[in-house]
Amino acid sequence: MARTWSPPFPLDVGTVLRPLRRGAGDPTFQQDADGAVWLTANTPSGPGALRVRRPDGVVEATAWGDGADWLLDGLPALLGAEDDDSAFECHHPLITESRRRSPGLRLGSTGRVWDVLLPSVLEQKVTGTEARRSYRELCRRFGTAPPGPVPAGMRVGPTPRAIMAIPDWEWHKAGVDTSRRRALIAAAQVAHRLERAVELRGEAGRKLLRLIPGIGVWTAAEIAQRAWGDPDAVSFGDFHVPSVVGWALVGGPLDDDGMAEVLAPYSPQRHRAVRYVEASGFRKPRFAPRFSPRDYRAI
């Protein structure tokens, strides 16, 4: 199935969809040689695959599988059609310049919690290398083959039912420790209820997610940013974000409290301000070696 869509606003497809990609080897997100973005998803109708490209201003999308209709219906929201940045005001020169240079940056909404919850929980308190390796392993072993002529190696992520059926030794082989495993199983047991967070949105949606043991402020924000494009969901508790925001906006490192103070003028669109910091290309100074990833499979 296919559809076209003409966005009534400046749109950079790659920038909008980039937060959905969990590393270059993400089996649920790939970009082909023509610049088209491929996504796989578990939808309310079943698994599906989506190809999105914008060759000449018009977005062209093709979808396959039981979830094809659902994916095509959600295309505008996925690309930021429900995002309203009209009330956003810049309070720092870097954000002013980044907003000027990135008119196509919008906050997209997948419309589903589970597919973004799984990798978000895996990213808790570990390096990106560890989290992405575990995500690839779980998708490869417990996900399903996507419909359609997708690029080689792509998978549909594991469903809640598949997550609950994983035996202990397979979690260990995938490098997932006990705390993250428990959080994923707890979320999988009530996954259908968690989808309501997309309808609630905002703090109410994030509060619903935080009812799950093992899902705190950081994880709920990471999910909200992607599932419903929450413009105020800041990733408090992140190892890097406060420092990057601090160096970019005030010239020095910050902790969570300091970042909250600096971002306060942007409420209720604080996450959008962080996205503009990231889009600016700013890099904080490095004073120490990178943190070495652990391999739980060797324990």
mmCIF file of N, CA and C in Angstrom, residues 187-280:
data_model
loop_
_atom_site.group_PDB
_atom_site.id
_atom_site.type_symbol
_atom_site.label_atom_id
_atom_site.label_comp_id
_atom_site.label_asym_id
_atom_site.label_seq_id
_atom_site.Cartn_x
_atom_site.Cartn_y
_atom_site.Cartn_z
ATOM 1 N N ALA A 187 6.631 -4.359 32.270
ATOM 2 C CA ALA A 187 5.956 -3.544 31.250
ATOM 3 C C ALA A 187 5.210 -4.419 30.253
ATOM 4 N N ALA A 188 5.800 -5.550 29.881
ATOM 5 C CA ALA A 188 5.159 -6.445 28.915
ATOM 6 C C ALA A 188 3.849 -7.003 29.448
ATOM 7 N N GLN A 189 3.783 -7.233 30.751
ATOM 8 C CA GLN A 189 2.578 -7.798 31.346
ATOM 9 C C GLN A 189 1.376 -6.865 31.253
ATOM 10 N N VAL A 190 1.617 -5.566 31.161
ATOM 11 C CA VAL A 190 0.518 -4.596 31.077
ATOM 12 C C VAL A 190 0.688 -3.681 29.866
ATOM 13 N N ALA A 191 1.334 -4.193 28.837
ATOM 14 C CA ALA A 191 1.674 -3.362 27.675
ATOM 15 C C ALA A 191 0.445 -2.729 27.050
ATOM 16 N N HIS A 192 -0.669 -3.466 26.990
ATOM 17 C CA HIS A 192 -1.875 -2.917 26.366
ATOM 18 C C HIS A 192 -2.398 -1.710 27.126
ATOM 19 N N ARG A 193 -2.196 -1.679 28.464
ATOM 20 C CA ARG A 193 -2.641 -0.542 29.260
ATOM 21 C C ARG A 193 -1.710 0.654 29.083
ATOM 22 N N LEU A 194 -0.443 0.385 28.880
ATOM 23 C CA LEU A 194 0.524 1.475 28.734
ATOM 24 C C LEU A 194 0.295 2.270 27.455
ATOM 25 N N GLU A 195 -0.329 1.662 26.454
ATOM 26 C CA GLU A 195 -0.594 2.385 25.203
ATOM 27 C C GLU A 195 -1.502 3.591 25.436
ATOM 28 N N ARG A 196 -2.232 3.580 26.542
ATOM 29 C CA ARG A 196 -3.115 4.717 26.846
ATOM 30 C C ARG A 196 -2.319 5.995 27.112
ATOM 31 N N ALA A 197 -1.040 5.860 27.424
ATOM 32 C CA ALA A 197 -0.206 7.034 27.668
ATOM 33 C C ALA A 197 -0.185 7.957 26.460
ATOM 34 N N VAL A 198 -0.307 7.394 25.255
ATOM 35 C CA VAL A 198 -0.316 8.210 24.037
ATOM 36 C C VAL A 198 -1.552 9.093 24.001
ATOM 37 N N GLU A 199 -2.648 8.602 24.530
ATOM 38 C CA GLU A 199 -3.875 9.405 24.571
ATOM 39 C C GLU A 199 -3.798 10.460 25.665
ATOM 40 N N LEU A 200 -3.231 10.095 26.810
ATOM 41 C CA LEU A 200 -3.130 11.047 27.916
ATOM 42 C C LEU A 200 -2.154 12.167 27.610
ATOM 43 N N ARG A 201 -0.989 11.783 27.049
ATOM 44 C CA ARG A 201 0.070 12.717 26.668
ATOM 45 C C ARG A 201 0.600 13.490 27.885
ATOM 46 N N GLY A 202 1.627 14.304 27.653
ATOM 47 C CA GLY A 202 2.163 15.183 28.674
ATOM 48 C C GLY A 202 2.551 14.468 29.958
ATOM 49 N N GLU A 203 2.477 15.196 31.061
ATOM 50 C CA GLU A 203 2.850 14.643 32.359
ATOM 51 C C GLU A 203 1.957 13.474 32.759
ATOM 52 N N ALA A 204 0.687 13.513 32.376
ATOM 53 C CA ALA A 204 -0.218 12.414 32.705
ATOM 54 C C ALA A 204 0.235 11.121 32.040
ATOM 55 N N GLY A 205 0.650 11.213 30.794
ATOM 56 C CA GLY A 205 1.142 10.029 30.094
ATOM 57 C C GLY A 205 2.424 9.512 30.704
ATOM 58 N N ARG A 206 3.330 10.420 31.047
ATOM 59 C CA ARG A 206 4.598 10.004 31.657
ATOM 60 C C ARG A 206 4.361 9.396 33.037
ATOM 61 N N LYS A 207 3.385 9.922 33.773
ATOM 62 C CA LYS A 207 3.071 9.383 35.097
ATOM 63 C C LYS A 207 2.547 7.958 34.986
ATOM 64 N N LEU A 208 1.735 7.680 33.977
ATOM 65 C CA LEU A 208 1.247 6.323 33.765
ATOM 66 C C LEU A 208 2.406 5.364 33.520
ATOM 67 N N LEU A 209 3.357 5.773 32.706
ATOM 68 C CA LEU A 209 4.513 4.916 32.423
ATOM 69 C C LEU A 209 5.322 4.650 33.685
ATOM 70 N N ARG A 210 5.424 5.655 34.562
ATOM 71 C CA ARG A 210 6.237 5.510 35.762
ATOM 72 C C ARG A 210 5.593 4.620 36.822
ATOM 73 N N LEU A 211 4.371 4.164 36.597
ATOM 74 C CA LEU A 211 3.758 3.208 37.508
ATOM 75 C C LEU A 211 4.426 1.837 37.415
ATOM 76 N N ILE A 212 5.153 1.600 36.335
ATOM 77 C CA ILE A 212 5.834 0.326 36.148
ATOM 78 C C ILE A 212 7.137 0.321 36.942
ATOM 79 N N PRO A 213 7.368 -0.646 37.812
ATOM 80 C CA PRO A 213 8.645 -0.725 38.534
ATOM 81 C C PRO A 213 9.810 -0.806 37.555
ATOM 82 N N GLY A 214 10.779 0.069 37.741
ATOM 83 C CA GLY A 214 11.923 0.095 36.843
ATOM 84 C C GLY A 214 11.837 1.149 35.761
ATOM 85 N N ILE A 215 10.698 1.827 35.646
ATOM 86 C CA ILE A 215 10.568 2.933 34.692
ATOM 87 C C ILE A 215 10.461 4.220 35.499
ATOM 88 N N GLY A 216 11.499 5.039 35.414
ATOM 89 C CA GLY A 216 11.545 6.289 36.153
ATOM 90 C C GLY A 216 11.414 7.488 35.241
ATOM 91 N N VAL A 217 11.846 8.625 35.728
ATOM 92 C CA VAL A 217 11.698 9.889 34.996
ATOM 93 C C VAL A 217 12.427 9.832 33.662
ATOM 94 N N TRP A 218 13.665 9.325 33.668
ATOM 95 C CA TRP A 218 14.455 9.310 32.428
ATOM 96 C C TRP A 218 13.805 8.432 31.376
ATOM 97 N N THR A 219 13.456 7.212 31.735
ATOM 98 C CA THR A 219 12.884 6.279 30.766
ATOM 99 C C THR A 219 11.539 6.775 30.249
ATOM 100 N N ALA A 220 10.703 7.297 31.144
ATOM 101 C CA ALA A 220 9.401 7.810 30.717
ATOM 102 C C ALA A 220 9.566 8.956 29.728
ATOM 103 N N ALA A 221 10.559 9.819 29.957
ATOM 104 C CA ALA A 221 10.803 10.931 29.038
ATOM 105 C C ALA A 221 11.264 10.429 27.680
ATOM 106 N N GLU A 222 12.165 9.447 27.672
ATOM 107 C CA GLU A 222 12.659 8.899 26.412
ATOM 108 C C GLU A 222 11.528 8.285 25.593
ATOM 109 N N ILE A 223 10.596 7.636 26.262
ATOM 110 C CA ILE A 223 9.441 7.056 25.573
ATOM 111 C C ILE A 223 8.509 8.154 25.066
ATOM 112 N N ALA A 224 8.218 9.133 25.925
ATOM 113 C CA ALA A 224 7.287 10.204 25.570
ATOM 114 C C ALA A 224 7.790 11.025 24.385
ATOM 115 N N GLN A 225 9.082 11.251 24.330
ATOM 116 C CA GLN A 225 9.657 12.029 23.232
ATOM 117 C C GLN A 225 9.346 11.406 21.880
ATOM 118 N N ARG A 226 9.288 10.087 21.835
ATOM 119 C CA ARG A 226 9.110 9.382 20.569
ATOM 120 C C ARG A 226 7.672 8.928 20.333
ATOM 121 N N ALA A 227 6.992 8.466 21.388
ATOM 122 C CA ALA A 227 5.648 7.911 21.213
ATOM 123 C C ALA A 227 4.612 8.975 20.896
ATOM 124 N N TRP A 228 4.716 10.152 21.555
ATOM 125 C CA TRP A 228 3.757 11.217 21.228
ATOM 126 C C TRP A 228 4.422 12.582 21.046
ATOM 127 N N GLY A 229 5.714 12.599 20.769
ATOM 128 C CA GLY A 229 6.383 13.867 20.474
ATOM 129 C C GLY A 229 6.256 14.874 21.582
ATOM 130 N N ASP A 230 6.414 14.441 22.825
ATOM 131 C CA ASP A 230 6.234 15.312 23.992
ATOM 132 C C ASP A 230 7.277 16.428 23.986
ATOM 133 N N PRO A 231 6.877 17.697 23.824
ATOM 134 C CA PRO A 231 7.850 18.787 23.716
ATOM 135 C C PRO A 231 8.485 19.197 25.038
ATOM 136 N N ASP A 232 7.964 18.677 26.158
ATOM 137 C CA ASP A 232 8.487 19.091 27.465
ATOM 138 C C ASP A 232 9.141 17.945 28.230
ATOM 139 N N ALA A 233 9.279 16.779 27.592
ATOM 140 C CA ALA A 233 9.814 15.592 28.268
ATOM 141 C C ALA A 233 11.343 15.623 28.226
ATOM 142 N N VAL A 234 11.949 16.191 29.247
ATOM 143 C CA VAL A 234 13.410 16.290 29.327
ATOM 144 C C VAL A 234 13.966 15.021 29.974
ATOM 145 N N SER A 235 15.075 14.536 29.454
ATOM 146 C CA SER A 235 15.680 13.302 29.960
ATOM 147 C C SER A 235 16.534 13.574 31.189
ATOM 148 N N PHE A 236 15.875 13.957 32.282
ATOM 149 C CA PHE A 236 16.595 14.145 33.536
ATOM 150 C C PHE A 236 17.146 12.802 34.004
ATOM 151 N N GLY A 237 18.387 12.817 34.484
ATOM 152 C CA GLY A 237 19.047 11.585 34.869
ATOM 153 C C GLY A 237 19.971 11.042 33.805
ATOM 154 N N ASP A 238 20.044 11.717 32.673
ATOM 155 C CA ASP A 238 20.917 11.264 31.587
ATOM 156 C C ASP A 238 22.381 11.570 31.926
ATOM 157 N N PHE A 239 23.272 10.693 31.496
ATOM 158 C CA PHE A 239 24.693 10.861 31.785
ATOM 159 C C PHE A 239 25.293 12.041 31.018
ATOM 160 N N HIS A 240 24.770 12.317 29.813
ATOM 161 C CA HIS A 240 25.381 13.320 28.937
ATOM 162 C C HIS A 240 24.589 14.624 28.817
ATOM 163 N N VAL A 241 23.254 14.539 28.772
ATOM 164 C CA VAL A 241 22.440 15.696 28.400
ATOM 165 C C VAL A 241 22.670 16.926 29.273
ATOM 166 N N PRO A 242 22.685 16.819 30.623
ATOM 167 C CA PRO A 242 22.897 18.039 31.419
ATOM 168 C C PRO A 242 24.218 18.728 31.123
ATOM 169 N N SER A 243 25.263 17.940 30.920
ATOM 170 C CA SER A 243 26.565 18.529 30.638
ATOM 171 C C SER A 243 26.581 19.216 29.282
ATOM 172 N N VAL A 244 25.993 18.578 28.267
ATOM 173 C CA VAL A 244 25.949 19.178 26.927
ATOM 174 C C VAL A 244 25.146 20.474 26.952
ATOM 175 N N VAL A 245 23.974 20.433 27.588
ATOM 176 C CA VAL A 245 23.145 21.639 27.680
ATOM 177 C C VAL A 245 23.882 22.736 28.432
ATOM 178 N N GLY A 246 24.566 22.368 29.513
ATOM 179 C CA GLY A 246 25.295 23.359 30.296
ATOM 180 C C GLY A 246 26.399 24.032 29.504
ATOM 181 N N TRP A 247 27.244 23.229 28.871
ATOM 182 C CA TRP A 247 28.342 23.816 28.090
ATOM 183 C C TRP A 247 27.815 24.639 26.916
ATOM 184 N N ALA A 248 26.728 24.196 26.301
ATOM 185 C CA ALA A 248 26.196 24.899 25.135
ATOM 186 C C ALA A 248 25.545 26.231 25.499
ATOM 187 N N LEU A 249 24.823 26.252 26.625
ATOM 188 C CA LEU A 249 24.013 27.432 26.935
ATOM 189 C C LEU A 249 24.623 28.366 27.971
ATOM 190 N N VAL A 250 25.428 27.831 28.904
ATOM 191 C CA VAL A 250 26.007 28.707 29.937
ATOM 192 C C VAL A 250 27.519 28.556 30.058
ATOM 193 N N GLY A 251 28.115 27.713 29.218
ATOM 194 C CA GLY A 251 29.569 27.635 29.194
ATOM 195 C C GLY A 251 30.207 26.787 30.258
ATOM 196 N N GLY A 252 29.457 25.859 30.859
ATOM 197 C CA GLY A 252 30.021 24.986 31.883
ATOM 198 C C GLY A 252 29.089 23.838 32.168
ATOM 199 N N PRO A 253 29.573 22.796 32.848
ATOM 200 C CA PRO A 253 28.746 21.613 33.112
ATOM 201 C C PRO A 253 27.643 21.901 34.118
ATOM 202 N N LEU A 254 26.535 21.159 33.985
ATOM 203 C CA LEU A 254 25.407 21.282 34.896
ATOM 204 C C LEU A 254 24.995 19.904 35.399
ATOM 205 N N ASP A 255 24.335 19.866 36.549
ATOM 206 C CA ASP A 255 23.657 18.655 36.971
ATOM 207 C C ASP A 255 22.178 18.798 36.600
ATOM 208 N N ASP A 256 21.353 17.854 37.028
ATOM 209 C CA ASP A 256 19.939 17.913 36.661
ATOM 210 C C ASP A 256 19.253 19.175 37.183
ATOM 211 N N ASP A 257 19.565 19.556 38.428
ATOM 212 C CA ASP A 257 18.936 20.752 38.991
ATOM 213 C C ASP A 257 19.342 22.002 38.216
ATOM 214 N N GLY A 258 20.625 22.070 37.858
ATOM 215 C CA GLY A 258 21.092 23.212 37.079
ATOM 216 C C GLY A 258 20.462 23.257 35.706
ATOM 217 N N MET A 259 20.343 22.091 35.065
ATOM 218 C CA MET A 259 19.703 22.052 33.747
ATOM 219 C C MET A 259 18.242 22.465 33.841
ATOM 220 N N ALA A 260 17.551 22.016 34.889
ATOM 221 C CA ALA A 260 16.152 22.406 35.059
ATOM 222 C C ALA A 260 16.013 23.924 35.178
ATOM 223 N N GLU A 261 16.954 24.544 35.872
ATOM 224 C CA GLU A 261 16.907 25.998 36.032
ATOM 225 C C GLU A 261 17.165 26.711 34.708
ATOM 226 N N VAL A 262 18.147 26.233 33.955
ATOM 227 C CA VAL A 262 18.482 26.869 32.678
ATOM 228 C C VAL A 262 17.351 26.701 31.661
ATOM 229 N N LEU A 263 16.690 25.534 31.695
ATOM 230 C CA LEU A 263 15.631 25.263 30.718
ATOM 231 C C LEU A 263 14.264 25.788 31.148
ATOM 232 N N ALA A 264 14.146 26.277 32.379
ATOM 233 C CA ALA A 264 12.845 26.729 32.894
ATOM 234 C C ALA A 264 12.142 27.734 31.984
ATOM 235 N N PRO A 265 12.857 28.706 31.370
ATOM 236 C CA PRO A 265 12.146 29.661 30.499
ATOM 237 C C PRO A 265 11.484 29.012 29.278
ATOM 238 N N TYR A 266 11.907 27.779 28.942
ATOM 239 C CA TYR A 266 11.360 27.119 27.756
ATOM 240 C C TYR A 266 10.125 26.273 28.068
ATOM 241 N N SER A 267 9.783 26.114 29.334
ATOM 242 C CA SER A 267 8.609 25.326 29.700
ATOM 243 C C SER A 267 7.353 25.936 29.062
ATOM 244 N N PRO A 268 6.475 25.151 28.480
ATOM 245 C CA PRO A 268 6.385 23.699 28.436
ATOM 246 C C PRO A 268 6.970 23.079 27.166
ATOM 247 N N GLN A 269 8.096 23.577 26.688
ATOM 248 C CA GLN A 269 8.725 23.018 25.493
ATOM 249 C C GLN A 269 10.224 22.835 25.731
ATOM 250 N N ARG A 270 10.555 22.321 26.908
ATOM 251 C CA ARG A 270 11.968 22.189 27.269
ATOM 252 C C ARG A 270 12.691 21.150 26.431
ATOM 253 N N HIS A 271 12.011 20.058 26.102
ATOM 254 C CA HIS A 271 12.663 19.048 25.257
ATOM 255 C C HIS A 271 12.968 19.612 23.871
ATOM 256 N N ARG A 272 12.111 20.462 23.358
ATOM 257 C CA ARG A 272 12.376 21.066 22.053
ATOM 258 C C ARG A 272 13.664 21.896 22.106
ATOM 259 N N ALA A 273 13.862 22.596 23.209
ATOM 260 C CA ALA A 273 15.094 23.371 23.368
ATOM 261 C C ALA A 273 16.316 22.460 23.346
ATOM 262 N N VAL A 274 16.220 21.301 24.010
ATOM 263 C CA VAL A 274 17.327 20.351 24.006
ATOM 264 C C VAL A 274 17.577 19.839 22.591
ATOM 265 N N ARG A 275 16.530 19.571 21.847
ATOM 266 C CA ARG A 275 16.695 19.111 20.466
ATOM 267 C C ARG A 275 17.421 20.147 19.617
ATOM 268 N N TYR A 276 17.130 21.431 19.846
ATOM 269 C CA TYR A 276 17.846 22.465 19.093
ATOM 270 C C TYR A 276 19.316 22.519 19.498
ATOM 271 N N VAL A 277 19.611 22.270 20.764
ATOM 272 C CA VAL A 277 21.015 22.187 21.183
ATOM 273 C C VAL A 277 21.702 21.049 20.433
ATOM 274 N N GLU A 278 21.055 19.893 20.386
ATOM 275 C CA GLU A 278 21.626 18.737 19.695
ATOM 276 C C GLU A 278 21.778 19.006 18.200
ATOM 277 N N ALA A 279 20.773 19.655 17.607
ATOM 278 C CA ALA A 279 20.814 19.930 16.172
ATOM 279 C C ALA A 279 21.876 20.951 15.800
ATOM 280 N N SER A 280 22.327 21.738 16.775
ATOM 281 C CA SER A 280 23.333 22.768 16.495
ATOM 282 C C SER A 280 24.692 22.175 16.156
#
